[in-house]
Amino acid sequence: MSTNRELFHAIIVLAAALLMAMFAAFCFPLRSHADEAPNDWPKYYRTDDAWRYSPLEQINASNVAKLKVAWIHQPGDIQMGLQATPIVIDGIVYYVGANNNVFAVDGSTGKTLWHYQPDLDPIVTKVFYVAASRGVTVGHGMVYLGSLDGRYIALDQKTGKVKWERQITDLKTCYGCLFSSPPQLAGDILYGGTTGGDQPQAGKIFAVNAITGEPAWTFDTIKDDRKSWPGDTGKVGGGGAWMPGVYDAKTDTILIGTSNAAPDFFPAGREGDNLYTATLLAIEGKTGQLKWHYQEVPHDTWDYDAAYEIMTIQHEGKDLLVHLNKGGYVFVLDKATGKPYNIWPLAKHINWTSGIDPKTGEIKDRYEPKAGEARTICPYLLGVRSWNAASYNPKTKLWYTNAMEVCNVVNSSPQEVDKIGLAGLYLGVSKLEAVPPPGDKASARLDARDPITGKVKWSIDYELPGLGSVLSTAGNLVFNGDVRGVFHAYDAETGKELWNFNTGSGIRSGSVSYAAGGKQYILVPSGLGSHAPGFMASAFPKVKGLPGGSALIAFTLE
Amino acid sequence: MRKYFVIENVAHIISVCATAAVFTLCAATIVAIGARAGGDSANLDDPVAISGGETTFYQNCVYCHGSKGSGGSAKALQCRDMKPDYIFETITNGRIAGANVMPPWKDTFDEKTRWQLVAYIRSLRKLPECDAGN
């Protein structure tokens, strides 16, 4: 009897605790991850908030001018520069250089601890997106690489020896679709997408068991729906999810964005919304089932990918997503449902629409490319910003992002898929040229803005567009590298420049901060090498001839 | 007798080989001329070949070489008097120069398309901006 009563009591207590937990989860949004593992940079965006913010403050606005080079690590191969965002855990730096050269480096000294390079299929030299990787992922005692020849490879975190590998894509049949970004972890699931928004292929997100490499699920970013994709247009509709997603462990939700629809600028034949291109996807990690989606640009005809970082912030009791689309708008969405909360323009020059309804997402007065006619469209195909990410600082509550104002003249034209080879692009143009906005000059800047409303706190003009990711820290600092290779530190509140260092080659990567041996470091991958400067040269002639390179440079206080 | 038979056979083989070599050379020349001419009567100054090359250029090459070959991440193509064979070979087999990597395009474009690209790139040596010293 007494036992039954105790059991009943225990059940009541458990039920109450469960109810309280549910109440708390319902009423209070997720707390930030910003203060977790403060000494590390454990993920691509450091945390799944995607803030690119370090809580370290040993280096701060009052002493940043005393930064000195602590060490330099050279990966030895400079093809397409150094585009990676390093991962740092327990004082060890993990990064990937050109042609999938993976390194573990002592974060205090720069000494190589191990080096691994897969024997790459020779086809990797024949495709459009050659040589460059954006990073590796670390977890489960392994370092994960998405390779240039379409494999997932898991390395032992301590030794760099291969633990398992699995061929995921066949470059011969998908116009060279490959992993330019690191696959990400969602618990025991490793998932990622490939290049392919500008190729005549149908994008997919591939998930495997992170421990064993066994296939788990595949998500088709091209929806099997004839209303969305008439005829066979979906088979060549693009839709590569080519940037890293983020993971909400509490709800087992992967958030990842997709590329533009293909052919980029010639939409005839694919009348429909072209799901799930230019879309944010919320996918259940364990099963790959779609929870919700929000298509930012239905029936994209401008090359406006939705692949960039998906940031989470708390605002008025809600968890909101903040997401920049290449088309120049920032989409602020309810994280639970994907419904718009606000939509605001980052670009000053936008003419592909007269505006997007901030509450419904309706795109008004679409100005599309037209076959046989040269049309100037703003922003251009590289977007109001390139793929490298912005940063959010919870202390200033500001969002720091690079931006540029450039348009392109588009001659829309049909393109025969049969004549597109391995390295070919499926843009659907006969002419395409980057030009200054009508009545204005091409320009670039670093903005500090309210991420919910877009209100500008400060803005700094750049001579050439910044192509690296922004970093902010608890030391009231914002770091941003420019395309000439000068790495700048700014006061996060005012935008005043406090320090800079010429690294010698442009920044096309993700700088990070970490601590090792009691010292804070700012780690800067330097080395230009990218397709982007080629296309923007007609709008920014000074971008021509900038030197390539590849070096990982660590700064610390004297 | 046997010796003469061998010599006669060797002479015959040499004769056959020489004929074959001449024939092969002729055939290769005809193919090369045909390929360079875009498989038809056009040549590198043919506006149709140049126009075809321009379209292919803007679909595939502008990303690195810039509009009208202005250069960007890759070296400028405009205002340079490059030999057609040099351009064709570079397009065919690709090139690595420091951080810049150009993939080989032989698995992507047939010979005709590559020669049309040569025609377009050759046309860039005479742009008005070249006279301005740009």
XYZ file of C-alpha atoms in Angstrom, chain A:
558
model
C 0.000 0.000 0.000
C 2.763 2.309 1.040
C 4.617 1.363 -2.189
C 1.590 2.241 -4.306
C 1.253 5.571 -2.595
C 4.953 6.362 -3.186
C 4.582 5.325 -6.800
C 1.515 7.535 -7.200
C 3.383 10.403 -5.578
C 6.356 9.917 -7.896
C 4.078 9.895 -10.941
C 2.435 13.134 -9.813
C 5.832 14.790 -9.295
C 7.077 13.591 -12.685
C 3.908 14.751 -14.422
C 4.193 18.151 -12.767
C 7.820 18.437 -13.787
C 6.931 17.454 -17.326
C 4.122 20.012 -17.443
C 6.442 22.728 -16.126
C 9.061 21.823 -18.719
C 6.454 21.930 -21.479
C 5.144 25.269 -20.163
C 8.670 26.691 -20.097
C 9.418 25.454 -23.591
C 6.164 26.948 -24.860
C 6.454 30.290 -23.103
C 10.156 31.008 -23.354
C 12.143 30.948 -26.563
C 15.345 28.988 -26.805
C 18.226 30.673 -25.035
C 21.196 31.646 -27.098
C 24.117 29.296 -27.630
C 26.551 32.207 -27.654
C 28.172 31.472 -24.292
C 28.637 27.734 -24.865
C 32.255 26.522 -25.156
C 33.554 30.113 -25.104
C 37.145 29.166 -25.931
C 36.183 27.213 -29.048
C 34.863 27.774 -32.539
C 33.277 24.328 -32.770
C 31.004 24.744 -35.803
C 30.974 26.527 -39.130
C 29.027 29.496 -37.737
C 30.389 28.759 -34.188
C 26.883 28.039 -32.882
C 23.624 26.915 -34.407
C 22.368 30.469 -33.917
C 24.728 31.247 -36.822
C 25.843 34.455 -35.130
C 29.566 34.189 -35.937
C 30.092 35.776 -32.519
C 32.796 34.915 -29.997
C 32.117 35.607 -26.291
C 35.861 36.103 -25.687
C 36.923 39.593 -24.617
C 40.619 39.420 -23.773
C 41.165 41.185 -27.077
C 38.962 44.248 -26.942
C 38.506 47.744 -28.267
C 41.071 49.169 -25.846
C 43.928 46.826 -26.766
C 43.215 45.554 -30.294
C 45.841 47.940 -31.687
C 48.459 45.755 -29.985
C 47.612 42.643 -31.992
C 50.647 40.875 -33.450
C 51.101 37.812 -35.611
C 51.528 34.731 -33.422
C 52.036 32.163 -36.182
C 51.291 31.446 -39.843
C 50.323 28.083 -41.287
C 50.638 27.505 -45.020
C 48.680 24.676 -46.627
C 51.034 24.706 -49.614
C 48.408 24.663 -52.343
C 46.873 27.978 -53.354
C 44.464 26.951 -56.123
C 41.292 29.019 -55.676
C 42.848 30.551 -52.551
C 41.781 29.738 -49.019
C 38.007 29.826 -48.591
C 37.592 27.873 -45.372
C 36.201 28.753 -41.979
C 38.450 26.940 -39.464
C 37.050 24.872 -36.604
C 38.792 25.173 -33.226
C 38.215 22.752 -30.343
C 40.358 22.489 -27.198
C 43.103 24.596 -28.727
C 43.397 22.568 -31.936
C 42.578 24.137 -35.301
C 41.011 21.969 -38.028
C 40.817 23.417 -41.507
C 40.897 22.537 -45.182
C 42.965 24.210 -47.881
C 42.786 23.880 -51.647
C 42.181 20.453 -53.170
C 40.887 18.991 -49.911
C 44.136 19.251 -47.943
C 42.909 18.833 -44.356
C 45.075 19.899 -41.413
C 45.014 19.699 -37.624
C 47.178 22.490 -36.250
C 48.273 23.403 -32.730
C 46.367 26.605 -31.961
C 49.190 27.995 -29.793
C 52.123 27.390 -32.122
C 50.806 26.717 -35.634
C 52.572 23.348 -35.685
C 50.983 20.734 -37.972
C 49.637 17.836 -35.917
C 48.387 15.838 -38.883
C 47.655 16.300 -42.565
C 45.312 14.349 -44.818
C 44.516 14.610 -48.506
C 42.239 12.104 -50.234
C 43.273 10.575 -53.544
C 40.875 12.631 -55.592
C 39.296 11.346 -58.769
C 40.970 13.185 -61.699
C 37.533 14.429 -62.730
C 37.872 17.131 -60.055
C 40.172 19.080 -62.381
C 37.576 19.127 -65.143
C 34.572 20.668 -63.418
C 33.562 24.291 -62.941
C 33.856 24.480 -59.154
C 37.424 23.269 -58.848
C 39.800 23.082 -55.887
C 38.027 25.111 -53.198
C 36.444 23.921 -49.955
C 34.748 25.975 -47.279
C 35.595 23.852 -44.256
C 35.332 20.678 -42.231
C 33.004 19.612 -39.433
C 34.141 18.056 -36.148
C 32.117 15.745 -33.897
C 31.832 12.173 -32.595
C 35.655 12.090 -32.406
C 35.816 12.582 -36.158
C 36.618 15.281 -38.694
C 34.147 15.211 -41.584
C 34.972 16.330 -45.102
C 32.683 16.689 -48.105
C 35.105 16.022 -50.918
C 35.567 17.577 -54.334
C 34.876 14.199 -55.930
C 31.531 13.740 -54.190
C 32.406 11.733 -51.072
C 31.749 12.062 -47.381
C 34.975 11.172 -45.572
C 35.282 10.743 -41.785
C 38.757 11.111 -40.265
C 39.901 10.203 -36.786
C 40.037 13.515 -34.924
C 43.308 12.597 -33.197
C 45.234 11.040 -36.065
C 43.672 12.147 -39.341
C 43.325 8.517 -40.438
C 40.241 7.556 -42.435
C 37.525 5.934 -40.302
C 34.964 5.596 -43.074
C 34.159 7.070 -46.456
C 31.179 6.903 -48.780
C 30.668 7.953 -52.387
C 27.604 10.199 -52.439
C 27.430 11.806 -55.885
C 28.622 10.889 -59.366
C 30.193 13.982 -60.879
C 30.004 12.537 -64.382
C 26.208 12.462 -64.339
C 25.430 15.669 -62.430
C 27.606 18.203 -64.260
C 30.259 18.107 -61.583
C 28.011 18.489 -58.522
C 30.369 18.343 -55.538
C 30.697 19.268 -51.890
C 32.180 22.746 -51.716
C 30.824 23.190 -48.178
C 31.301 20.928 -45.159
C 28.450 18.522 -44.367
C 26.909 19.327 -40.984
C 25.880 17.282 -37.972
C 22.316 16.855 -36.748
C 22.959 14.548 -33.812
C 24.006 11.236 -35.318
C 23.056 12.396 -38.814
C 25.582 13.936 -41.193
C 23.899 15.902 -43.976
C 24.812 18.299 -46.772
C 24.123 19.473 -50.287
C 26.200 20.101 -53.376
C 26.893 22.740 -55.968
C 24.416 22.746 -58.815
C 22.178 25.803 -58.928
C 23.706 26.819 -62.234
C 23.909 23.340 -63.718
C 21.221 21.251 -65.474
C 20.744 18.825 -62.593
C 18.251 18.248 -59.768
C 19.583 19.106 -56.302
C 19.504 16.812 -53.305
C 20.402 16.883 -49.633
C 22.212 13.713 -48.620
C 22.162 12.317 -45.080
C 24.158 9.441 -43.659
C 24.736 7.972 -40.216
C 27.623 10.048 -38.874
C 29.083 7.145 -36.906
C 29.062 4.512 -39.656
C 28.569 6.361 -42.932
C 25.524 4.247 -43.780
C 22.912 6.116 -45.877
C 20.066 7.585 -43.815
C 17.872 9.630 -46.146
C 17.903 11.867 -49.207
C 15.786 14.975 -49.641
C 14.963 16.156 -53.165
C 15.236 19.919 -53.384
C 13.349 19.679 -56.663
C 9.772 18.804 -55.734
C 8.178 15.990 -57.713
C 5.220 18.077 -58.809
C 4.249 18.833 -62.423
C 2.440 22.009 -61.366
C 5.650 23.288 -59.873
C 7.839 21.914 -62.690
C 5.984 21.315 -65.988
C 7.156 18.357 -68.017
C 10.736 17.333 -67.370
C 11.968 20.793 -66.406
C 12.505 19.680 -62.811
C 15.150 17.181 -63.908
C 17.383 20.093 -64.874
C 15.985 22.610 -62.380
C 19.101 23.273 -60.256
C 18.333 23.633 -56.562
C 21.688 22.773 -54.994
C 21.834 23.366 -51.215
C 25.460 24.457 -51.433
C 26.000 26.193 -48.091
C 26.037 24.654 -44.583
C 22.738 24.367 -42.736
C 22.179 24.764 -38.997
C 20.559 22.377 -36.515
C 18.096 22.916 -33.680
C 18.741 19.946 -31.386
C 15.745 20.684 -29.181
C 13.288 20.167 -32.008
C 15.498 17.909 -34.168
C 15.204 20.429 -37.009
C 17.704 21.061 -39.777
C 17.404 24.515 -41.326
C 19.010 24.817 -44.738
C 18.527 27.018 -47.800
C 18.565 26.147 -51.485
C 19.908 27.708 -54.643
C 18.248 29.414 -57.567
C 16.244 27.602 -60.215
C 17.871 26.691 -63.528
C 18.232 27.815 -66.217
C 18.894 30.914 -64.200
C 17.654 33.631 -66.526
C 15.482 31.789 -69.059
C 12.309 30.663 -67.323
C 10.193 29.701 -70.337
C 9.093 26.105 -69.961
C 9.367 25.951 -66.192
C 6.257 28.026 -65.460
C 5.332 27.270 -61.862
C 6.719 28.138 -58.454
C 9.713 25.808 -58.971
C 9.762 24.381 -55.461
C 12.002 23.963 -53.516
C 14.445 26.366 -55.183
C 15.241 29.717 -53.517
C 13.646 28.252 -50.395
C 14.344 27.813 -46.695
C 13.716 24.230 -45.589
C 12.995 22.937 -42.080
C 13.699 19.207 -42.150
C 13.417 16.621 -39.374
C 16.942 15.398 -38.687
C 16.196 11.754 -38.000
C 13.855 11.144 -40.932
C 14.477 13.780 -43.569
C 10.779 14.683 -43.536
C 9.893 18.270 -44.427
C 8.451 20.183 -41.456
C 7.868 23.470 -43.231
C 9.277 25.465 -46.092
C 9.303 29.106 -47.064
C 10.054 29.984 -50.663
C 11.551 33.460 -50.719
C 11.548 33.790 -54.511
C 8.836 31.701 -56.170
C 9.682 31.007 -59.832
C 13.128 32.564 -59.521
C 14.328 34.043 -62.807
C 17.210 36.160 -61.484
C 19.658 33.690 -59.867
C 18.539 34.671 -56.370
C 19.693 31.801 -54.183
C 18.404 31.340 -50.641
C 21.512 29.398 -49.625
C 23.156 31.806 -47.151
C 23.369 31.537 -43.358
C 20.150 31.143 -41.365
C 20.449 33.098 -38.134
C 18.238 32.701 -35.062
C 17.593 35.547 -32.629
C 15.112 36.080 -29.835
C 12.766 39.009 -30.202
C 9.665 39.891 -28.173
C 9.351 36.349 -26.834
C 9.760 34.711 -30.233
C 12.538 32.821 -31.928
C 13.008 34.488 -35.300
C 15.090 33.517 -38.291
C 17.024 36.244 -40.089
C 18.039 35.330 -43.610
C 19.540 37.311 -46.486
C 18.493 36.375 -50.002
C 20.744 37.281 -52.923
C 17.867 39.359 -54.304
C 18.663 42.038 -51.737
C 15.980 41.393 -49.106
C 16.366 40.150 -45.536
C 13.618 37.710 -44.588
C 12.711 37.622 -40.892
C 10.604 34.526 -40.261
C 8.954 32.799 -37.314
C 11.262 29.889 -36.564
C 8.465 27.540 -35.569
C 6.326 28.034 -38.661
C 8.397 29.749 -41.346
C 5.818 32.532 -41.631
C 7.092 36.067 -42.372
C 7.545 38.423 -39.431
C 9.179 41.181 -41.453
C 10.953 41.524 -44.797
C 13.268 44.477 -45.386
C 15.646 45.565 -48.168
C 19.402 45.551 -47.570
C 20.129 46.611 -51.151
C 19.463 50.192 -52.188
C 19.116 49.299 -55.856
C 16.390 46.714 -56.399
C 14.290 46.629 -59.548
C 13.306 42.964 -59.991
C 10.290 43.802 -57.824
C 8.674 47.010 -56.681
C 8.607 45.540 -53.179
C 7.865 42.481 -51.084
C 4.931 42.575 -48.681
C 6.603 42.281 -45.248
C 3.753 40.245 -43.811
C 2.686 37.994 -46.684
C 5.904 37.748 -48.696
C 4.058 38.642 -51.894
C 6.467 39.787 -54.605
C 4.989 42.767 -56.375
C 5.466 43.794 -60.015
C 8.055 41.250 -61.069
C 10.553 42.543 -63.639
C 11.867 39.412 -65.312
C 14.489 38.790 -67.977
C 12.927 38.694 -71.439
C 14.210 36.733 -74.410
C 15.528 38.937 -77.196
C 15.817 42.007 -74.993
C 18.702 43.326 -72.912
C 17.369 44.139 -69.449
C 19.258 45.715 -66.577
C 18.384 43.899 -63.372
C 19.387 44.837 -59.836
C 20.947 43.293 -57.771
C 23.220 41.223 -60.006
C 23.791 37.486 -59.883
C 26.375 37.659 -57.090
C 23.689 39.244 -54.937
C 23.723 42.194 -52.589
C 26.341 40.135 -50.779
C 28.365 37.065 -51.616
C 28.088 33.804 -49.671
C 30.383 34.626 -46.795
C 28.303 35.269 -43.695
C 27.360 38.231 -41.531
C 27.736 38.415 -37.739
C 25.307 39.236 -34.933
C 26.544 40.633 -31.629
C 24.136 40.121 -28.684
C 25.788 42.937 -26.729
C 25.144 45.615 -29.344
C 22.126 43.779 -30.824
C 23.501 44.729 -34.238
C 23.906 42.646 -37.384
C 27.126 43.308 -39.301
C 27.166 42.494 -42.982
C 29.012 43.275 -46.178
C 26.894 44.663 -48.998
C 27.357 45.845 -52.563
C 25.311 47.707 -55.134
C 25.744 46.210 -58.591
C 23.346 45.251 -61.384
C 23.617 43.055 -64.456
C 22.523 43.408 -68.062
C 20.863 40.151 -69.031
C 20.078 38.881 -72.516
C 17.821 35.943 -71.780
C 18.238 33.100 -74.227
C 17.346 29.415 -74.498
C 20.154 26.926 -74.008
C 20.232 23.355 -75.242
C 20.976 20.978 -72.391
C 22.421 18.424 -74.791
C 25.212 20.832 -75.645
C 26.226 21.508 -72.048
C 29.225 19.464 -71.015
C 30.811 18.532 -67.721
C 32.048 22.007 -66.780
C 29.247 23.894 -68.479
C 26.762 26.278 -66.918
C 23.021 26.454 -67.521
C 22.455 30.180 -67.180
C 20.078 30.669 -70.094
C 21.763 33.792 -71.458
C 23.409 35.015 -74.614
C 24.964 37.956 -72.797
C 25.517 38.809 -69.157
C 27.441 41.760 -67.817
C 27.914 43.309 -64.377
C 27.205 47.048 -64.514
C 26.810 49.933 -62.061
C 23.222 50.682 -60.971
C 21.428 53.075 -63.332
C 22.295 56.631 -62.374
C 24.713 55.573 -59.677
C 28.154 54.063 -59.292
C 28.891 50.510 -58.242
C 29.600 50.596 -54.513
C 30.317 48.451 -51.489
C 30.078 48.842 -47.732
C 30.061 47.223 -44.307
C 26.768 47.866 -42.512
C 25.770 47.618 -38.853
C 21.993 47.239 -38.716
C 19.100 46.182 -36.573
C 18.463 42.662 -37.920
C 14.694 42.852 -37.411
C 13.965 46.251 -38.952
C 17.089 46.958 -41.015
C 17.652 50.302 -39.313
C 21.248 51.443 -39.929
C 23.472 52.143 -36.915
C 26.629 52.791 -38.916
C 27.994 52.068 -42.369
C 31.515 52.160 -43.804
C 32.212 52.517 -47.524
C 34.537 49.976 -49.108
C 36.395 50.588 -52.356
C 35.735 46.992 -53.422
C 33.142 44.501 -52.132
C 34.089 42.547 -49.022
C 33.976 38.826 -49.841
C 34.823 37.358 -46.428
C 32.673 36.540 -43.411
C 32.326 39.119 -40.655
C 33.335 38.262 -37.066
C 32.189 40.041 -33.926
C 33.314 39.491 -30.336
C 32.378 40.345 -26.777
C 35.389 42.680 -26.799
C 33.168 45.251 -28.574
C 34.901 44.439 -31.839
C 33.920 43.719 -35.419
C 36.496 42.162 -37.766
C 36.204 42.202 -41.535
C 38.752 41.411 -44.232
C 38.699 43.112 -47.605
C 39.372 41.770 -51.058
C 42.846 43.325 -51.172
C 43.782 41.374 -48.036
C 43.631 44.099 -45.422
C 42.048 42.738 -42.251
C 40.225 45.439 -40.265
C 39.041 45.747 -36.661
C 36.236 48.185 -35.856
C 34.549 49.443 -32.715
C 31.288 47.455 -32.708
C 29.239 50.391 -31.418
C 30.571 53.176 -33.607
C 32.281 51.602 -36.608
C 35.511 53.471 -35.884
C 38.493 51.589 -37.313
C 40.853 50.596 -34.525
C 43.457 48.409 -36.250
C 44.278 46.776 -39.533
C 46.840 44.412 -40.981
C 47.758 43.741 -44.612
C 47.778 39.972 -45.102
C 48.922 40.311 -48.723
C 46.052 38.508 -50.454
C 42.292 38.933 -50.341
C 39.999 37.533 -47.651
C 37.474 35.067 -49.107
C 36.990 32.974 -45.965
C 35.702 32.974 -42.408
C 37.901 34.509 -39.708
C 37.272 33.093 -36.218
C 38.349 33.618 -32.602
C 39.357 31.096 -29.945
C 41.461 30.766 -26.798
C 44.372 28.419 -26.128
C 46.832 28.414 -23.220
C 45.004 31.336 -21.649
C 45.377 33.595 -24.697
C 42.736 34.747 -27.142
C 43.523 34.501 -30.841
C 41.997 35.979 -33.982
C 42.508 33.493 -36.805
C 42.424 34.810 -40.370
C 42.490 32.596 -43.477
C 44.019 34.829 -46.140
C 44.179 34.069 -49.850
C 42.075 35.198 -52.768
C 40.966 32.720 -55.363
C 37.404 32.754 -56.534
C 35.173 33.106 -59.542
C 33.511 36.239 -58.159
C 36.147 38.901 -58.975
C 35.999 37.880 -62.630
C 32.334 38.666 -62.991
C 32.366 41.838 -60.908
C 35.360 43.294 -62.794
C 33.224 45.159 -65.314
C 31.627 47.060 -62.427
C 34.744 47.237 -60.232
C 37.771 47.418 -62.600
C 40.177 47.703 -59.665
C 39.422 44.108 -58.697
C 41.455 42.943 -61.697
C 44.801 41.346 -61.069
C 44.612 41.046 -57.298
C 47.084 38.364 -56.190
C 46.048 34.916 -55.036
C 47.475 33.152 -52.029
C 46.769 30.890 -49.092
C 47.903 31.333 -45.498
C 46.274 30.863 -42.107
C 47.369 33.734 -39.871
C 46.873 33.791 -36.082
C 46.949 37.084 -34.203
C 47.217 37.583 -30.464
C 48.205 40.283 -27.993
C 51.895 40.814 -27.299
